[in-house]
């Protein structure tokens, strides 16, 4: 579903992503680990069609992103590290607006259901978003992704700024989405969540995938050790 | 629901919530009301001035009658008789003063040389400078573009700066549709404010809502469409809100202030006109020089232009009214070429502006609105032509009396010619297509640039 073939992206001569090959199947969650500047966000931006690869290609559902950016975006949902919304709209209104942009008109009850599913407390749903905390905005972002009913989900540090219990709820949500057959690529610094949530874990360094591992076969300690060794190498 | 309608519906909610639209449209409405009030006062003052003319004329003729009782020489009476002429105003003139407050709207003329009497108030090319006038047209030609730019310069940069653009792009797909929905809603808000303000003004100033009024508001809308296009280009090419605001203000200053001023300078240089005062001086010198010339010489020149009177007995003695008025006419004829050039070049300046609309849309729109209100330079020159024609009629009426050395009794004053203001020719107005063309070109450019938008 989410594929990169020799994906390469350079900025002013520096290679941010270097011949990256990924293939994420429906129902799979691939966690991309790596330090800042490893190329995780650049990879996601190539899959979103916000950046054009210098070599290779990024594909969604068999379609080349660079050639058909609108079609491929239609199949995607995206949650950035920091979800920004319209402060003068309530949570429900923001969700209704973003959903309608994606071509979905939901009844009010459905919108509230998505927000509840994303973990937003009921009394906050009709308040203006300008008064929301970062975590609450993140939850609306999750609801927007849920409501889009996309085949693939791209997450860029989605749990940064969430408290541990919200982070845990988010993990459960990701599991549900996987069970629905959604392919998920998650860039993260959080080794613990990566091990807990992912089916596979990739460790990136200097734009390359240094290791690809099956999460079930790893312990937390093994993952941390391998990560630190990779960074030192 | 049609996706564009759905987008537009949401953009309406955005516009209603954000407050900026209310503030700006409210401000424009307030400015329009103040401008309409000023226009109403001006129209009323003009009407009072016109209404007082018959009484002033009557008082003047009473004075003349007192002096020439039981009768007096026609030439003498003519010397003291001033005829009022006026350039009437349509109610629309209250919304676009054009050149009307720098040129005379009432001119009193008598049978002396006409040239010196027309330029009591001189004119250069004042309609460009008239952009500074706080009339309804100024609000909608100069202020509304700025308002529209402030509302629309950041249609995309606002979301880019706010970090919402990536999610918007992933959700929405076509950013062009999003941009144009936003542009359409905000432009429509300003256009409807214009229509509302115009409706209010129409009620206040009793402007008939006929074809001309519709044309007038269409001119305002075409100009707004033009600026919506400019705003779209700025919204697309610039990466952040601060830069797009700076570019918007630069574009406005250039198009509304700088370019018209430079254009004015260029036109004044390209089409020089003799000053009205210089014409007056030359005409006076020519007529007064005739005092020192043989009477017959002046009369021979006069007969060459007025063959009907050729062969009348020569002027005897020191003074004859027919010789005095012949002297005046020859003064006019001595500056005929300069006078024609003056009028031709003033019209040429106005014609040049209509060809240069695309670099000064605000000045062009101002010209369109004042032309349709009958307050532009052409309308004023038409008025001067009518005054000139009236003066010629008065000459025709009195020359037989001068040559017959006739006397007039006060009872005969009632038969003196009266100026009919008339409507002149139907005011032709510059076309709207240059403005619509500019709007189309800039909107197409924005759509073209949005094919590959920069989202990060």
PDB file of N, CA and C in Angstrom, chain A residues 45 48-52 66 69-70 73-74 76-78 80 82 84-86 88-90 93 96-102 105 128 144 148, chain B residues 1 6-7 9-11 13-15 17-18 158-159 162-175 178 182 186 452-453 455-456:
ATOM      1  N   UNK A  45       7.051  13.467   3.692  1.00  0.00           N
ATOM      2  CA  UNK A  45       6.676  14.549   2.768  1.00  0.00           C
ATOM      3  C   UNK A  45       6.708  14.100   1.305  1.00  0.00           C
ATOM      4  N   UNK A  48       3.541  12.232   0.841  1.00  0.00           N
ATOM      5  CA  UNK A  48       2.398  13.155   0.790  1.00  0.00           C
ATOM      6  C   UNK A  48       2.365  13.936  -0.521  1.00  0.00           C
ATOM      7  N   UNK A  49       3.494  13.911  -1.229  1.00  0.00           N
ATOM      8  CA  UNK A  49       3.553  14.682  -2.483  1.00  0.00           C
ATOM      9  C   UNK A  49       3.930  16.132  -2.254  1.00  0.00           C
ATOM     10  N   UNK A  50       4.376  16.471  -1.042  1.00  0.00           N
ATOM     11  CA  UNK A  50       4.787  17.856  -0.770  1.00  0.00           C
ATOM     12  C   UNK A  50       6.201  18.095  -1.293  1.00  0.00           C
ATOM     13  N   UNK A  51       6.968  17.027  -1.426  1.00  0.00           N
ATOM     14  CA  UNK A  51       8.312  17.124  -1.986  1.00  0.00           C
ATOM     15  C   UNK A  51       8.391  16.167  -3.174  1.00  0.00           C
ATOM     16  N   UNK A  52       9.129  16.575  -4.197  1.00  0.00           N
ATOM     17  CA  UNK A  52       9.310  15.713  -5.368  1.00  0.00           C
ATOM     18  C   UNK A  52      10.662  15.017  -5.222  1.00  0.00           C
ATOM     19  N   UNK A  66       4.285  11.476  -7.359  1.00  0.00           N
ATOM     20  CA  UNK A  66       4.723  12.663  -8.100  1.00  0.00           C
ATOM     21  C   UNK A  66       3.825  12.909  -9.312  1.00  0.00           C
ATOM     22  N   UNK A  69      -0.598  13.464  -7.607  1.00  0.00           N
ATOM     23  CA  UNK A  69      -0.633  13.889  -6.197  1.00  0.00           C
ATOM     24  C   UNK A  69      -2.051  13.953  -5.619  1.00  0.00           C
ATOM     25  N   UNK A  70      -3.009  14.374  -6.430  1.00  0.00           N
ATOM     26  CA  UNK A  70      -4.374  14.506  -5.893  1.00  0.00           C
ATOM     27  C   UNK A  70      -4.992  13.142  -5.603  1.00  0.00           C
ATOM     28  N   UNK A  73      -3.275  11.559  -2.540  1.00  0.00           N
ATOM     29  CA  UNK A  73      -3.650  12.196  -1.271  1.00  0.00           C
ATOM     30  C   UNK A  73      -5.052  11.777  -0.831  1.00  0.00           C
ATOM     31  N   UNK A  74      -5.883  11.491  -1.827  1.00  0.00           N
ATOM     32  CA  UNK A  74      -7.246  11.070  -1.502  1.00  0.00           C
ATOM     33  C   UNK A  74      -7.243   9.764  -0.698  1.00  0.00           C
ATOM     34  N   UNK A  76      -4.952   8.929   1.467  1.00  0.00           N
ATOM     35  CA  UNK A  76      -4.116   9.103   2.652  1.00  0.00           C
ATOM     36  C   UNK A  76      -4.793   9.922   3.740  1.00  0.00           C
ATOM     37  N   UNK A  77      -4.422   9.611   4.988  1.00  0.00           N
ATOM     38  CA  UNK A  77      -4.706  10.550   6.070  1.00  0.00           C
ATOM     39  C   UNK A  77      -3.364  10.867   6.709  1.00  0.00           C
ATOM     40  N   UNK A  78      -3.285  12.043   7.344  1.00  0.00           N
ATOM     41  CA  UNK A  78      -1.984  12.506   7.836  1.00  0.00           C
ATOM     42  C   UNK A  78      -2.158  13.219   9.162  1.00  0.00           C
ATOM     43  N   UNK A  80       0.223  15.409  11.575  1.00  0.00           N
ATOM     44  CA  UNK A  80       1.561  15.978  11.792  1.00  0.00           C
ATOM     45  C   UNK A  80       1.913  15.992  13.271  1.00  0.00           C
ATOM     46  N   UNK A  82       2.430  18.501  15.093  1.00  0.00           N
ATOM     47  CA  UNK A  82       1.612  19.486  15.788  1.00  0.00           C
ATOM     48  C   UNK A  82       0.395  19.773  14.926  1.00  0.00           C
ATOM     49  N   UNK A  84      -2.580  21.835  13.826  1.00  0.00           N
ATOM     50  CA  UNK A  84      -3.057  23.222  13.933  1.00  0.00           C
ATOM     51  C   UNK A  84      -4.445  23.301  13.344  1.00  0.00           C
ATOM     52  N   UNK A  85      -5.327  23.976  14.063  1.00  0.00           N
ATOM     53  CA  UNK A  85      -6.735  24.033  13.646  1.00  0.00           C
ATOM     54  C   UNK A  85      -7.193  25.486  13.611  1.00  0.00           C
ATOM     55  N   UNK A  86      -8.455  25.690  13.261  1.00  0.00           N
ATOM     56  CA  UNK A  86      -9.008  27.042  13.258  1.00  0.00           C
ATOM     57  C   UNK A  86      -9.538  27.370  14.645  1.00  0.00           C
ATOM     58  N   UNK A  88     -11.195  29.767  15.874  1.00  0.00           N
ATOM     59  CA  UNK A  88     -12.547  30.321  16.062  1.00  0.00           C
ATOM     60  C   UNK A  88     -13.652  29.286  15.822  1.00  0.00           C
ATOM     61  N   UNK A  89     -13.268  28.056  15.438  1.00  0.00           N
ATOM     62  CA  UNK A  89     -14.244  26.966  15.305  1.00  0.00           C
ATOM     63  C   UNK A  89     -14.123  26.037  16.504  1.00  0.00           C
ATOM     64  N   UNK A  90     -15.206  25.338  16.823  1.00  0.00           N
ATOM     65  CA  UNK A  90     -15.147  24.335  17.883  1.00  0.00           C
ATOM     66  C   UNK A  90     -14.508  23.064  17.327  1.00  0.00           C
ATOM     67  N   UNK A  93     -16.791  21.595  14.756  1.00  0.00           N
ATOM     68  CA  UNK A  93     -16.784  22.353  13.502  1.00  0.00           C
ATOM     69  C   UNK A  93     -15.507  22.117  12.706  1.00  0.00           C
ATOM     70  N   UNK A  96     -15.849  18.813  11.111  1.00  0.00           N
ATOM     71  CA  UNK A  96     -16.818  18.864  10.010  1.00  0.00           C
ATOM     72  C   UNK A  96     -16.196  19.516   8.779  1.00  0.00           C
ATOM     73  N   UNK A  97     -15.434  20.593   9.032  1.00  0.00           N
ATOM     74  CA  UNK A  97     -14.819  21.322   7.912  1.00  0.00           C
ATOM     75  C   UNK A  97     -13.786  20.455   7.193  1.00  0.00           C
ATOM     76  N   UNK A  98     -12.848  19.918   7.962  1.00  0.00           N
ATOM     77  CA  UNK A  98     -11.790  19.120   7.329  1.00  0.00           C
ATOM     78  C   UNK A  98     -12.367  17.880   6.641  1.00  0.00           C
ATOM     79  N   UNK A  99     -13.432  17.309   7.221  1.00  0.00           N
ATOM     80  CA  UNK A  99     -14.048  16.133   6.599  1.00  0.00           C
ATOM     81  C   UNK A  99     -14.735  16.509   5.296  1.00  0.00           C
ATOM     82  N   UNK A 100     -15.378  17.664   5.302  1.00  0.00           N
ATOM     83  CA  UNK A 100     -16.085  18.068   4.086  1.00  0.00           C
ATOM     84  C   UNK A 100     -15.101  18.391   2.969  1.00  0.00           C
ATOM     85  N   UNK A 101     -13.929  18.898   3.345  1.00  0.00           N
ATOM     86  CA  UNK A 101     -12.874  19.115   2.343  1.00  0.00           C
ATOM     87  C   UNK A 101     -12.526  17.789   1.676  1.00  0.00           C
ATOM     88  N   UNK A 102     -12.544  16.714   2.476  1.00  0.00           N
ATOM     89  CA  UNK A 102     -12.205  15.391   1.942  1.00  0.00           C
ATOM     90  C   UNK A 102     -13.405  14.731   1.268  1.00  0.00           C
ATOM     91  N   UNK A 105     -19.598  14.296   4.227  1.00  0.00           N
ATOM     92  CA  UNK A 105     -20.508  15.111   5.060  1.00  0.00           C
ATOM     93  C   UNK A 105     -21.111  14.197   6.110  1.00  0.00           C
ATOM     94  N   UNK A 128     -14.503  26.429  21.658  1.00  0.00           N
ATOM     95  CA  UNK A 128     -13.604  26.915  20.619  1.00  0.00           C
ATOM     96  C   UNK A 128     -12.229  26.290  20.782  1.00  0.00           C
ATOM     97  N   UNK A 144      -9.880  13.705  12.666  1.00  0.00           N
ATOM     98  CA  UNK A 144      -9.925  14.093  11.253  1.00  0.00           C
ATOM     99  C   UNK A 144      -9.425  12.931  10.391  1.00  0.00           C
ATOM    100  N   UNK A 148     -11.649  10.462   7.736  1.00  0.00           N
ATOM    101  CA  UNK A 148     -11.336  10.446   6.308  1.00  0.00           C
ATOM    102  C   UNK A 148     -11.474   9.057   5.716  1.00  0.00           C
TER     103      UNK A 148
ATOM    104  N   UNK B   1     -23.951  17.722  -2.762  1.00  0.00           N
ATOM    105  CA  UNK B   1     -23.705  19.157  -2.974  1.00  0.00           C
ATOM    106  C   UNK B   1     -22.459  19.336  -3.830  1.00  0.00           C
ATOM    107  N   UNK B   6     -19.981  23.613  -1.551  1.00  0.00           N
ATOM    108  CA  UNK B   6     -19.703  23.169  -0.188  1.00  0.00           C
ATOM    109  C   UNK B   6     -18.520  23.945   0.389  1.00  0.00           C
ATOM    110  N   UNK B   7     -17.463  24.099  -0.435  1.00  0.00           N
ATOM    111  CA  UNK B   7     -16.296  24.876  -0.002  1.00  0.00           C
ATOM    112  C   UNK B   7     -16.697  26.319   0.310  1.00  0.00           C
ATOM    113  N   UNK B   9     -19.570  27.500   1.070  1.00  0.00           N
ATOM    114  CA  UNK B   9     -20.415  27.574   2.256  1.00  0.00           C
ATOM    115  C   UNK B   9     -19.545  27.630   3.518  1.00  0.00           C
ATOM    116  N   UNK B  10     -18.510  26.784   3.530  1.00  0.00           N
ATOM    117  CA  UNK B  10     -17.603  26.784   4.682  1.00  0.00           C
ATOM    118  C   UNK B  10     -16.804  28.071   4.762  1.00  0.00           C
ATOM    119  N   UNK B  11     -16.388  28.566   3.591  1.00  0.00           N
ATOM    120  CA  UNK B  11     -15.609  29.810   3.593  1.00  0.00           C
ATOM    121  C   UNK B  11     -16.435  30.963   4.129  1.00  0.00           C
ATOM    122  N   UNK B  13     -18.617  30.620   6.484  1.00  0.00           N
ATOM    123  CA  UNK B  13     -18.557  30.469   7.950  1.00  0.00           C
ATOM    124  C   UNK B  13     -17.236  31.007   8.491  1.00  0.00           C
ATOM    125  N   UNK B  14     -16.139  30.702   7.757  1.00  0.00           N
ATOM    126  CA  UNK B  14     -14.831  31.233   8.162  1.00  0.00           C
ATOM    127  C   UNK B  14     -14.874  32.753   8.199  1.00  0.00           C
ATOM    128  N   UNK B  15     -15.429  33.314   7.114  1.00  0.00           N
ATOM    129  CA  UNK B  15     -15.441  34.774   6.979  1.00  0.00           C
ATOM    130  C   UNK B  15     -16.267  35.406   8.096  1.00  0.00           C
ATOM    131  N   UNK B  17     -16.898  34.145  11.052  1.00  0.00           N
ATOM    132  CA  UNK B  17     -16.267  33.975  12.358  1.00  0.00           C
ATOM    133  C   UNK B  17     -15.020  34.832  12.548  1.00  0.00           C
ATOM    134  N   UNK B  18     -14.273  35.046  11.448  1.00  0.00           N
ATOM    135  CA  UNK B  18     -12.941  35.628  11.642  1.00  0.00           C
ATOM    136  C   UNK B  18     -12.996  37.099  12.056  1.00  0.00           C
ATOM    137  N   UNK B 158      -1.843  32.376   5.308  1.00  0.00           N
ATOM    138  CA  UNK B 158      -2.393  32.311   6.658  1.00  0.00           C
ATOM    139  C   UNK B 158      -2.340  30.862   7.161  1.00  0.00           C
ATOM    140  N   UNK B 159      -2.718  29.928   6.305  1.00  0.00           N
ATOM    141  CA  UNK B 159      -2.709  28.524   6.715  1.00  0.00           C
ATOM    142  C   UNK B 159      -1.305  27.937   6.713  1.00  0.00           C
ATOM    143  N   UNK B 162       0.157  29.228   9.839  1.00  0.00           N
ATOM    144  CA  UNK B 162      -0.542  28.621  10.965  1.00  0.00           C
ATOM    145  C   UNK B 162      -0.318  27.110  11.043  1.00  0.00           C
ATOM    146  N   UNK B 163       0.448  26.549  10.103  1.00  0.00           N
ATOM    147  CA  UNK B 163       0.763  25.122  10.124  1.00  0.00           C
ATOM    148  C   UNK B 163      -0.402  24.241   9.700  1.00  0.00           C
ATOM    149  N   UNK B 164      -1.448  24.817   9.120  1.00  0.00           N
ATOM    150  CA  UNK B 164      -2.607  24.016   8.743  1.00  0.00           C
ATOM    151  C   UNK B 164      -2.554  23.548   7.295  1.00  0.00           C
ATOM    152  N   UNK B 165      -1.663  24.172   6.498  1.00  0.00           N
ATOM    153  CA  UNK B 165      -1.699  23.919   5.064  1.00  0.00           C
ATOM    154  C   UNK B 165      -1.468  22.448   4.704  1.00  0.00           C
ATOM    155  N   UNK B 166      -0.489  21.757   5.350  1.00  0.00           N
ATOM    156  CA  UNK B 166      -0.290  20.347   4.976  1.00  0.00           C
ATOM    157  C   UNK B 166      -1.567  19.509   5.153  1.00  0.00           C
ATOM    158  N   UNK B 167      -2.212  19.648   6.305  1.00  0.00           N
ATOM    159  CA  UNK B 167      -3.423  18.845   6.531  1.00  0.00           C
ATOM    160  C   UNK B 167      -4.534  19.270   5.559  1.00  0.00           C
ATOM    161  N   UNK B 168      -4.638  20.593   5.330  1.00  0.00           N
ATOM    162  CA  UNK B 168      -5.630  21.084   4.361  1.00  0.00           C
ATOM    163  C   UNK B 168      -5.387  20.462   2.991  1.00  0.00           C
ATOM    164  N   UNK B 169      -4.115  20.424   2.600  1.00  0.00           N
ATOM    165  CA  UNK B 169      -3.784  19.906   1.269  1.00  0.00           C
ATOM    166  C   UNK B 169      -4.103  18.424   1.184  1.00  0.00           C
ATOM    167  N   UNK B 170      -3.794  17.685   2.259  1.00  0.00           N
ATOM    168  CA  UNK B 170      -4.064  16.246   2.247  1.00  0.00           C
ATOM    169  C   UNK B 170      -5.574  15.996   2.218  1.00  0.00           C
ATOM    170  N   UNK B 171      -6.306  16.831   2.962  1.00  0.00           N
ATOM    171  CA  UNK B 171      -7.761  16.620   3.009  1.00  0.00           C
ATOM    172  C   UNK B 171      -8.435  17.060   1.711  1.00  0.00           C
ATOM    173  N   UNK B 172      -8.022  18.253   1.252  1.00  0.00           N
ATOM    174  CA  UNK B 172      -8.815  18.899   0.214  1.00  0.00           C
ATOM    175  C   UNK B 172      -8.457  18.532  -1.198  1.00  0.00           C
ATOM    176  N   UNK B 173      -7.216  18.216  -1.421  1.00  0.00           N
ATOM    177  CA  UNK B 173      -6.842  17.967  -2.810  1.00  0.00           C
ATOM    178  C   UNK B 173      -6.534  19.267  -3.512  1.00  0.00           C
ATOM    179  N   UNK B 174      -7.505  19.779  -4.265  1.00  0.00           N
ATOM    180  CA  UNK B 174      -7.230  20.942  -5.102  1.00  0.00           C
ATOM    181  C   UNK B 174      -7.161  22.227  -4.290  1.00  0.00           C
ATOM    182  N   UNK B 175      -5.958  22.767  -4.171  1.00  0.00           N
ATOM    183  CA  UNK B 175      -5.812  24.031  -3.453  1.00  0.00           C
ATOM    184  C   UNK B 175      -6.381  25.178  -4.267  1.00  0.00           C
ATOM    185  N   UNK B 178      -9.888  25.619  -3.340  1.00  0.00           N
ATOM    186  CA  UNK B 178      -9.960  26.221  -2.006  1.00  0.00           C
ATOM    187  C   UNK B 178      -9.700  27.726  -2.095  1.00  0.00           C
ATOM    188  N   UNK B 182     -12.377  30.802  -1.365  1.00  0.00           N
ATOM    189  CA  UNK B 182     -12.105  31.855  -0.380  1.00  0.00           C
ATOM    190  C   UNK B 182     -12.171  33.229  -1.014  1.00  0.00           C
ATOM    191  N   UNK B 186     -14.933  36.274  -0.140  1.00  0.00           N
ATOM    192  CA  UNK B 186     -14.487  37.571   0.386  1.00  0.00           C
ATOM    193  C   UNK B 186     -14.756  38.703  -0.610  1.00  0.00           C
ATOM    194  N   UNK B 452       1.396  23.713  -9.371  1.00  0.00           N
ATOM    195  CA  UNK B 452       2.374  23.029  -8.511  1.00  0.00           C
ATOM    196  C   UNK B 452       2.627  23.893  -7.283  1.00  0.00           C
ATOM    197  N   UNK B 453       1.718  23.846  -6.329  1.00  0.00           N
ATOM    198  CA  UNK B 453       1.847  24.743  -5.183  1.00  0.00           C
ATOM    199  C   UNK B 453       3.000  24.344  -4.265  1.00  0.00           C
ATOM    200  N   UNK B 455       3.911  23.701  -0.679  1.00  0.00           N
ATOM    201  CA  UNK B 455       3.069  23.448   0.487  1.00  0.00           C
ATOM    202  C   UNK B 455       3.832  23.520   1.797  1.00  0.00           C
ATOM    203  N   UNK B 456       5.165  23.517   1.709  1.00  0.00           N
ATOM    204  CA  UNK B 456       5.925  23.471   2.961  1.00  0.00           C
ATOM    205  C   UNK B 456       6.582  24.800   3.262  1.00  0.00           C
TER     206      UNK B 456
END
